[in-house]
Coordinates of C-alpha atoms in Angstrom, one line a residue:
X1 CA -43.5 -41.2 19.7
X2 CA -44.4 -41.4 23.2
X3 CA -41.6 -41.6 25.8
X4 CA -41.2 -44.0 28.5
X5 CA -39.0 -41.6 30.9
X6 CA -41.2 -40.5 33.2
X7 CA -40.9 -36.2 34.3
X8 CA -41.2 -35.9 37.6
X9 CA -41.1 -31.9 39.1
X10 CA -37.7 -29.7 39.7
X11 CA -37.9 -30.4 43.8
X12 CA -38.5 -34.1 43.5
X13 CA -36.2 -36.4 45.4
X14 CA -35.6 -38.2 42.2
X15 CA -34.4 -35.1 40.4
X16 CA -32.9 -33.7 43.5
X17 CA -30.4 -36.5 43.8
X18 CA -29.6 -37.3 40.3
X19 CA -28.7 -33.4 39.8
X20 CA -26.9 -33.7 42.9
X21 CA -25.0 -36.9 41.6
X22 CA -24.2 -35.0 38.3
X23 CA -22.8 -31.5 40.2
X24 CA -20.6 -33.7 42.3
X25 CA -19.6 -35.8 39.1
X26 CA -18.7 -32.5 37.0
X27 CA -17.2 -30.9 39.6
X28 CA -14.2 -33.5 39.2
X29 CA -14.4 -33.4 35.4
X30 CA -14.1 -29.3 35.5
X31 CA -10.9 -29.8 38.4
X32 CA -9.4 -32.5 35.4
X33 CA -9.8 -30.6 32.3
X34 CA -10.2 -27.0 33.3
X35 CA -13.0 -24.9 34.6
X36 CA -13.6 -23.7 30.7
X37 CA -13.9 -27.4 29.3
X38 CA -17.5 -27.7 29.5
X39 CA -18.5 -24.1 27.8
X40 CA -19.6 -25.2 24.2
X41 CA -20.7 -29.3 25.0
X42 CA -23.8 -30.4 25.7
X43 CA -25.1 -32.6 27.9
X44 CA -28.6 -32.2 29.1
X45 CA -31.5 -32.6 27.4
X46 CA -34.0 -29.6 27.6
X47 CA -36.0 -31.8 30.0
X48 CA -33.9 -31.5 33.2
X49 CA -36.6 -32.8 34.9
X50 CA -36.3 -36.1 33.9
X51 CA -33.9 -37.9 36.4
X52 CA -32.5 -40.5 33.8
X53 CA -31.1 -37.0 31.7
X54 CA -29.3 -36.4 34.3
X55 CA -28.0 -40.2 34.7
X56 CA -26.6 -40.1 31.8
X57 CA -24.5 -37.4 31.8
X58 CA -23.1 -37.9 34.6
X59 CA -22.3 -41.8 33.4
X60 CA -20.9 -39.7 30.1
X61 CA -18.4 -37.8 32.4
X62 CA -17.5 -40.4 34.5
X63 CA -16.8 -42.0 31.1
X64 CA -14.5 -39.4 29.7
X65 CA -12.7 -39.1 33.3
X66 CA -11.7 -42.4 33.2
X67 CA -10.5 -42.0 29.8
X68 CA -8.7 -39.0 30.4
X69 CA -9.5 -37.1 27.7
X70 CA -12.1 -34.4 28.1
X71 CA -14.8 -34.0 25.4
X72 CA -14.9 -32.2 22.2
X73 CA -16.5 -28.9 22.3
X74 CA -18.2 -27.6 19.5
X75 CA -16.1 -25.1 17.4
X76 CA -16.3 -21.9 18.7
X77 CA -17.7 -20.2 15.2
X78 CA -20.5 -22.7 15.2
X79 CA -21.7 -22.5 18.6
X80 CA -22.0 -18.6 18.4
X81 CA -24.8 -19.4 15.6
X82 CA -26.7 -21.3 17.3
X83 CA -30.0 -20.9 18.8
X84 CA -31.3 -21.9 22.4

């Protein structure tokens, strides 16, 4: 199935300033719920040259910030078996 989010390369403005929107975005997540509370989630897709991976986590994190509640990491057992 053919996607219709277009990849654009690493040092595009598009990808420049939705990365830069994200950092700024999880910075303030990481200062809520603790420099650790990102270590087993994830957010990106392996494509982090697609902009609109980026726009939505950052619209996930704004999400949980608002909420309060930081989110759930997967156990610790399970994410030392998996594979990248």
């Amino acid at each position: 199935m053919k996607s219709d989010r277009k990849e654009y390369a690493l040092d595009s403005p598009q990808v420049r300033n939705a990365k830069a929107e994200y950092d700024s975005v999880e910075k303030t997540y990481l200062e809520n719920f603790g420099a650790d509370s990102l270590d087993r989630v994830i957010l990106l897709e392996p494509l982090e040259t697609i902009p609109w991976n980026y726009k939505v986590a950052t619209r996930y994190l704004r999400y949980l910030i608002k909420r309060g509640k930081p989110a759930k990491q997967v156990p610790k057992e399970i994410w030392e078996s998996l594979v990248f």
